[in-house]
Structure formats: structure tokens, C-alpha cells
Tab-separated table of C-alpha atoms in Angstrom:
chain	number	residue	atom	x	y	z
A	1	MET	CA	129.515	50.899	21.829
A	2	MET	CA	129.270	49.577	25.297
A	3	GLY	CA	132.810	50.251	25.981
A	4	ALA	CA	131.889	54.311	24.156
A	5	THR	CA	129.052	54.307	26.862
A	6	LEU	CA	131.099	52.960	29.390
A	7	PHE	CA	133.611	55.811	28.804
A	8	THR	CA	131.391	58.866	28.264
A	9	ILE	CA	130.339	57.842	31.775
A	10	SER	CA	133.865	57.810	32.955
A	11	ILE	CA	134.399	61.172	31.559
A	12	TYR	CA	131.032	63.044	33.365
A	13	TYR	CA	132.473	62.061	36.728
A	14	PHE	CA	136.127	62.543	35.467
A	15	LEU	CA	133.677	66.060	35.031
A	16	LYS	CA	132.120	66.000	37.907
A	17	PHE	CA	135.696	65.438	39.643
A	18	LYS	CA	137.116	68.683	38.304
A	19	TYR	CA	134.358	70.655	39.097
A	20	SER	CA	132.937	69.748	42.308
A	21	LYS	CA	133.867	71.527	45.305
A	22	LYS	CA	133.142	68.448	47.449
A	23	ASP	CA	133.658	64.751	47.297
A	24	ASN	CA	135.943	64.933	43.925
A	25	PHE	CA	137.662	61.829	45.495
A	26	ARG	CA	134.729	59.557	45.371
A	27	TYR	CA	134.362	60.851	41.914
A	28	ALA	CA	138.220	59.958	41.188
A	29	LEU	CA	137.750	56.503	41.696
A	30	MET	CA	133.536	56.004	39.169
A	31	ASN	CA	135.809	57.880	36.724
A	32	CYS	CA	138.919	54.846	37.175
A	33	ILE	CA	136.272	51.930	37.497
A	34	PHE	CA	133.859	53.135	34.649
A	35	LEU	CA	137.323	53.601	32.626
A	36	ALA	CA	138.466	49.931	33.228
A	37	LEU	CA	134.835	48.490	32.612
A	38	SER	CA	135.213	50.487	28.847
A	39	SER	CA	138.615	49.205	27.855
A	40	TYR	CA	137.334	45.636	29.438
A	41	PHE	CA	135.370	46.144	26.362
A	42	SER	CA	137.549	48.043	23.924
A	43	PRO	CA	141.349	48.640	25.409
A	44	ASN	CA	141.955	51.528	22.904
A	45	PHE	CA	140.252	53.439	25.994
A	46	GLY	CA	142.440	52.621	28.291
A	47	MET	CA	145.017	54.962	26.794
A	48	PHE	CA	143.231	57.823	28.401
A	49	VAL	CA	143.994	57.064	31.872
A	50	PHE	CA	147.114	59.138	31.479
A	51	TYR	CA	145.194	61.672	30.837
A	52	PHE	CA	142.876	61.811	34.064
A	53	PHE	CA	145.558	60.797	36.045
A	54	TYR	CA	147.950	63.496	34.851
A	55	GLU	CA	144.140	65.740	36.557
A	56	PHE	CA	144.323	63.725	39.582
A	57	LEU	CA	147.701	64.060	40.439
A	58	ILE	CA	147.365	67.969	39.764
A	59	LYS	CA	144.816	68.100	41.819
A	60	PHE	CA	146.086	65.719	44.793
A	61	ASN	CA	149.608	65.866	44.504
A	62	PHE	CA	151.393	62.992	45.921
A	63	SER	CA	148.908	62.046	48.510
A	64	LYS	CA	147.551	58.922	49.626
A	65	LYS	CA	144.717	59.514	47.395
A	66	VAL	CA	147.001	59.123	44.651
A	67	PHE	CA	148.645	56.162	45.530
A	68	PHE	CA	145.244	54.687	46.329
A	69	ILE	CA	144.114	55.426	42.841
A	70	ILE	CA	147.287	54.267	41.655
A	71	LEU	CA	146.501	51.226	43.408
A	72	LEU	CA	142.356	50.569	42.233
A	73	ASN	CA	144.116	51.076	38.610
A	74	ILE	CA	146.824	48.280	38.982
A	75	ILE	CA	143.702	46.278	40.274
A	76	LEU	CA	141.383	46.934	37.657
A	77	SER	CA	144.158	46.162	35.226
A	78	ALA	CA	145.109	42.475	36.666
A	79	PRO	CA	142.243	40.577	33.618
A	80	PHE	CA	144.553	42.775	30.925
A	81	PHE	CA	147.863	41.054	32.167
A	82	ILE	CA	145.960	37.636	32.912
A	83	TYR	CA	145.020	37.641	29.515
A	84	ILE	CA	148.710	38.198	28.117
A	85	PHE	CA	150.842	36.643	30.236
A	86	VAL	CA	148.842	34.014	31.899
A	87	LEU	CA	146.576	32.669	28.861
A	88	ASP	CA	149.271	33.608	27.042
A	89	ILE	CA	146.991	35.355	24.090
A	90	ASN	CA	149.610	37.731	22.384
A	91	PHE	CA	147.554	40.086	19.610
A	92	ILE	CA	150.411	42.050	19.719
A	93	TYR	CA	153.261	40.298	18.226
A	94	ASN	CA	152.077	37.686	15.939
A	95	ASP	CA	152.760	35.989	12.600
A	96	ASN	CA	149.742	36.695	10.796
A	97	LYS	CA	150.028	39.701	8.001
A	98	TRP	CA	147.622	41.612	10.991
A	99	ASP	CA	150.356	41.960	13.667
A	100	ILE	CA	150.727	45.480	15.266
A	101	GLY	CA	154.036	44.570	16.963
A	102	ASP	CA	156.232	45.659	14.605
A	103	ASN	CA	154.941	47.876	12.595
A	104	PHE	CA	153.880	49.672	15.843
A	105	LEU	CA	157.243	50.987	16.422
A	106	SER	CA	157.626	52.389	12.645
A	107	ILE	CA	157.698	55.870	11.336
A	108	LYS	CA	155.387	54.979	8.953
A	109	HIS	CA	152.965	53.413	10.972
A	110	PHE	CA	152.494	56.718	12.768
A	111	SER	CA	152.944	58.770	9.790
A	112	ASN	CA	149.363	56.924	8.790
A	113	LYS	CA	147.532	57.650	11.949
A	114	PHE	CA	148.526	61.231	12.215
A	115	HIS	CA	147.568	62.070	8.983
A	116	ILE	CA	144.437	59.859	9.268
A	117	LEU	CA	143.369	60.800	12.414
A	118	ASN	CA	144.592	65.015	10.857
A	119	THR	CA	141.429	64.286	8.509
A	120	LEU	CA	138.788	62.446	10.885
A	121	ILE	CA	139.078	65.203	13.702
A	122	LEU	CA	139.209	67.934	10.585
A	123	PHE	CA	135.476	66.187	9.715
A	124	TYR	CA	134.552	66.016	13.078
A	125	ILE	CA	135.118	69.129	14.018
A	126	LEU	CA	134.093	71.495	11.004
A	127	PRO	CA	130.532	72.258	11.952
A	128	PHE	CA	132.098	73.814	15.520
A	129	VAL	CA	134.650	75.951	13.235
A	130	TYR	CA	132.382	78.836	12.344
A	131	PHE	CA	130.666	79.094	15.653
A	132	ILE	CA	134.329	79.475	17.566
A	133	LYS	CA	135.838	81.084	14.802
A	134	ASP	CA	137.445	83.626	17.502
A	135	VAL	CA	139.955	80.924	19.156
A	136	PHE	CA	141.050	81.321	15.432
A	137	LEU	CA	140.773	84.435	13.972
A	138	ARG	CA	143.321	86.534	16.554
A	139	LYS	CA	146.637	87.904	16.726
A	140	TYR	CA	149.413	85.364	17.071
A	141	ASN	CA	152.428	86.077	19.246
A	142	SER	CA	156.196	85.371	17.955
A	143	LYS	CA	156.021	82.214	19.935
A	144	GLU	CA	152.885	81.065	18.759
A	145	TYR	CA	153.604	81.421	14.854
A	146	THR	CA	157.275	79.712	15.878
A	147	ILE	CA	155.630	76.726	16.867
A	148	ILE	CA	153.122	76.948	14.219
A	149	ALA	CA	156.197	76.451	11.086
A	150	LEU	CA	157.643	73.972	13.608
A	151	SER	CA	154.604	72.215	13.472
A	152	ILE	CA	154.182	72.767	9.499
A	153	LEU	CA	158.239	71.285	8.703
A	154	LEU	CA	156.513	68.127	11.667
A	155	PHE	CA	154.059	67.916	8.825
A	156	PHE	CA	155.758	67.822	6.030
A	157	PHE	CA	158.197	65.017	7.374
A	158	LEU	CA	155.501	62.856	8.252
A	159	THR	CA	154.150	63.294	4.823
A	160	TYR	CA	157.212	61.245	3.614
A	161	PHE	CA	156.828	58.229	5.494
A	162	PHE	CA	153.193	58.493	4.872
A	163	ASN	CA	151.817	55.167	2.587
A	164	TYR	CA	148.332	53.648	3.961
A	165	SER	CA	147.883	51.572	0.659
A	166	ASP	CA	149.239	48.787	1.860
A	167	THR	CA	147.123	48.716	4.870
A	168	TYR	CA	144.176	49.668	2.528
A	169	ASN	CA	144.400	46.599	0.138
A	170	LEU	CA	144.104	44.279	2.324
A	171	THR	CA	139.903	44.798	3.100
A	172	LYS	CA	139.384	47.811	0.602
A	173	SER	CA	138.405	49.840	3.309
A	174	GLY	CA	139.880	52.147	5.870
A	175	GLY	CA	141.331	55.894	5.868
A	176	GLY	CA	138.418	58.143	6.844
A	177	PHE	CA	136.071	59.800	4.487
A	178	PHE	CA	138.647	62.371	2.756
A	179	TYR	CA	141.216	59.563	2.709
A	180	ASN	CA	138.393	57.460	0.122
A	181	LEU	CA	137.061	60.910	-1.144
A	182	SER	CA	140.478	61.528	-2.509
A	183	GLN	CA	141.510	58.397	-3.585
A	184	ARG	CA	137.525	58.494	-5.979
A	185	LEU	CA	137.746	61.361	-7.436
A	186	LEU	CA	141.521	62.468	-7.605
A	187	GLU	CA	143.054	58.621	-7.508
A	188	ASN	CA	145.933	60.327	-5.291
A	189	ASN	CA	146.475	61.567	-2.098
A	190	TYR	CA	146.579	65.157	-2.667
A	191	LEU	CA	143.074	66.137	-1.371
A	192	PHE	CA	143.819	63.897	1.618
A	193	PHE	CA	146.641	65.821	2.286
A	194	ILE	CA	145.625	69.004	1.913
A	195	CYS	CA	142.834	67.871	5.170
A	196	SER	CA	145.010	66.466	6.706
A	197	LEU	CA	146.913	70.013	7.378
A	198	LEU	CA	144.591	71.571	8.179
A	199	GLY	CA	143.091	69.368	10.751
A	200	PHE	CA	146.779	69.619	11.837
A	201	LEU	CA	146.794	73.390	12.196
A	202	ILE	CA	143.039	73.093	13.838
A	203	ILE	CA	144.951	71.144	16.168
A	204	ILE	CA	147.982	73.473	16.860
A	205	THR	CA	145.727	76.600	17.158
A	206	ILE	CA	143.502	75.035	19.947
A	207	SER	CA	146.111	73.607	21.612
A	208	PHE	CA	147.354	77.237	22.243
A	209	VAL	CA	143.677	77.580	24.353
A	210	ASP	CA	145.211	74.487	26.140
A	211	VAL	CA	147.952	72.579	25.794
A	212	LYS	CA	146.113	69.158	27.032
A	213	ASN	CA	144.070	69.309	23.634
A	214	PHE	CA	147.654	68.679	21.793
A	215	GLY	CA	147.995	65.929	25.147
A	216	LEU	CA	144.630	64.288	23.912
A	217	PHE	CA	145.350	64.224	20.308
A	218	ILE	CA	148.710	61.816	21.215
A	219	LEU	CA	146.273	59.636	23.432
A	220	LEU	CA	144.351	59.260	20.469
A	221	ILE	CA	147.127	58.466	17.775
A	222	LEU	CA	148.554	56.138	20.372
A	223	SER	CA	145.120	54.764	21.509
A	224	ASN	CA	144.719	52.700	18.038
A	225	PRO	CA	147.703	50.099	17.548
A	226	GLN	CA	146.711	48.085	14.608
A	227	ASN	CA	147.960	48.366	11.491
A	228	THR	CA	143.792	49.797	10.126
A	229	VAL	CA	142.040	52.639	10.402
A	230	TRP	CA	138.155	53.109	10.145
A	231	GLN	CA	136.473	56.115	10.760
A	232	SER	CA	134.574	53.845	12.998
A	233	ASN	CA	137.538	53.175	15.101
A	234	TYR	CA	136.676	56.906	16.466
A	235	SER	CA	133.095	57.055	16.518
A	236	PRO	CA	131.533	58.323	18.412
A	237	THR	CA	134.695	58.029	20.639
A	238	LEU	CA	136.351	61.260	18.549
A	239	TYR	CA	133.438	63.748	18.862
A	240	ILE	CA	131.927	62.439	22.322
A	241	LEU	CA	136.000	63.668	23.281
A	242	LEU	CA	135.836	67.090	21.130
A	243	ILE	CA	132.698	67.788	23.117
A	244	LEU	CA	133.477	67.535	26.938
A	245	LEU	CA	137.244	66.824	27.198
A	246	PHE	CA	138.740	69.420	24.062
A	247	ASN	CA	138.864	72.915	25.273
A	248	MET	CA	137.581	74.874	22.957
A	249	ASN	CA	135.326	77.184	24.541
A	250	LEU	CA	132.367	75.510	23.830
A	251	ASN	CA	129.454	76.162	26.169
A	252	LYS	CA	128.483	79.548	24.575
A	253	ILE	CA	126.886	77.433	21.207
A	254	PHE	CA	125.296	74.018	22.424
A	255	PHE	CA	121.876	75.926	23.547
A	256	ASN	CA	122.543	77.899	19.546
A	257	LEU	CA	119.554	76.898	18.028
A	258	LYS	CA	121.321	77.793	14.343
A	259	PHE	CA	124.693	75.741	15.326
A	260	ILE	CA	121.857	72.730	16.301
A	261	TYR	CA	120.431	72.900	13.103
A	262	PHE	CA	123.825	73.251	11.301
A	263	LEU	CA	124.797	70.336	13.280
A	264	TYR	CA	122.002	67.935	11.685
A	265	PHE	CA	122.298	69.408	8.473
A	266	TYR	CA	125.985	68.642	8.756
A	267	PHE	CA	125.863	64.708	9.514
A	268	LEU	CA	122.418	64.452	7.480
A	269	SER	CA	124.341	65.285	4.449
A	270	TYR	CA	126.628	62.824	5.120
A	271	LEU	CA	124.396	59.733	5.853
A	272	PHE	CA	122.745	60.715	2.399
A	273	LEU	CA	125.782	60.875	0.950
A	274	ASN	CA	127.018	57.171	2.186
A	275	LEU	CA	123.492	55.735	1.238
A	276	LEU	CA	124.133	57.342	-2.154
A	277	VAL	CA	127.224	55.656	-2.567
A	278	ARG	CA	126.395	52.746	-1.014
A	279	ASN	CA	128.459	52.972	2.083
A	280	HIS	CA	131.641	52.993	-0.363
A	281	ILE	CA	132.651	56.789	0.998
A	282	VAL	CA	134.365	55.803	4.806
């Protein structure tokens, strides 16, 4: 939670950088500092440096400010390199069953992350869908239809390699809400794959609004290198990203009381459902 809090502060300074007409370099530096602090608590947040740096590069081009930002990030990342190369604590490649090094490079590992993250995004974005339906209910051009068709082919290709059962059996948990719901109701992955496809189509659709949305999706996959995936790995980070960084034209609904009431109803229903089944469907 401390890492998520510091990460949220880093996003705050990024938004100040993005929308401020002056002193935006100072806000860029503050973003780097708080992002590094959040990464000290959870290295997963460090992956988003690529998203922020891309925005800094667009704003400052290859100027002295960009090179100063690079230098600052190198200095701030020093504890990580000391941890790996000086203290020789190798948490990526090791001999126990939790190793992530070899698995991280496998297509099965990527497929597992891809599908589970699709369902997690679907879970968190569902309350928004009705209120931003104009993003989805619009005319698509031929190029967008082609992208959707290719995306569906990619989805089925990755579905062939999906196998989360071995990892799930290690802890008897993980996989997210829809994975567990599918296993408990149907004892198979059919419902899970349907939810994954819906989540992926939503990601593709909002990427038509802003292609950087898809970049954030890829970074979310890469930010969680371990074999196990719990919904708590992405909560509340994913929700923070959907609200603050994903571009889905959400501004018009934040002060809509109908939306706020529905949001509370949605998550309270999920809370009560978890209490009802003694916190097993997570």
C-alpha cells in the first residue's frame, strides 16, 4: 500500500507536468523521485518509467533536461543494482519452484499474464462501460476493423498456450475473480476465456482513443514477472491507472451522482460476495 501511495503521488506530479504551462521540468523530476520511492517498496512500479520517460521525451526532445532526467533515474536506480550485483541477491534466477527467470521468457508465462490481466481489466472497467458507451458504440473504419480481427487472432493464438493450473496448485489461490469463478461454476476455463476476450476487446477499443493505452497494458503485463498472479497484485494500482493514466474520456462522469452510486454498489456487491464465500473467490 505504501508503494501504491507513492506511485499515485508520482502520477500526480506527472499530471502536473502534463497540464502545467510552467515549471513542468520540476514536476518531471518530482515524478521520477516518487516513482523511484514507490519502486523501493515494490519493484513492479519501476516498469512505468518507460511510459513517463516517453512523455518527457516528447515534451523536451533531446535536450539537457532529458539527459538530466536520465541521470537522475540512473542515480535513483542505484539501490536496485547494488541489491542484484553487490549483495548478489538473485531473485530472478534461482533453484526453487518460485523462479521467474526462465518462465518469464516463455510463451506460456506471457499467455497466462495476458489472459488474467484481460479479466482483471474487465473487472475494474465494467462500472465505467455504460457511462462511456460512446467510446464503444461508434463507427469503426476499415483499419480499425482489421486491427480488431488481428487482435482476435492473437487472442486465440495465446489461448492455446494458456496453462495456469500448475501455478494455481502451488498456492490454491490467484488468477483473479473470473478465473476462480469459472473454475468453481464450470470447472473449466470457458467462462474465463470469454471474459478475457471481452477485456481484450475493450483494451483494443480504448486504444483507438489513445494508442498509449495499449502501451500501459503491455507495461502492466511486464510489471508482474512472477509466476503467480493475485488480483491483489494489481489492486488498487490497476484502478488508479484506469482513472488517472488511461485515456477513456472519463472527465464527464466523475461528478455524476448516478455513476458514483453505481460504483459503490458494484464494489460493495463484490465485497459481500467475498464475505459470503469466506474470501475464496479472489
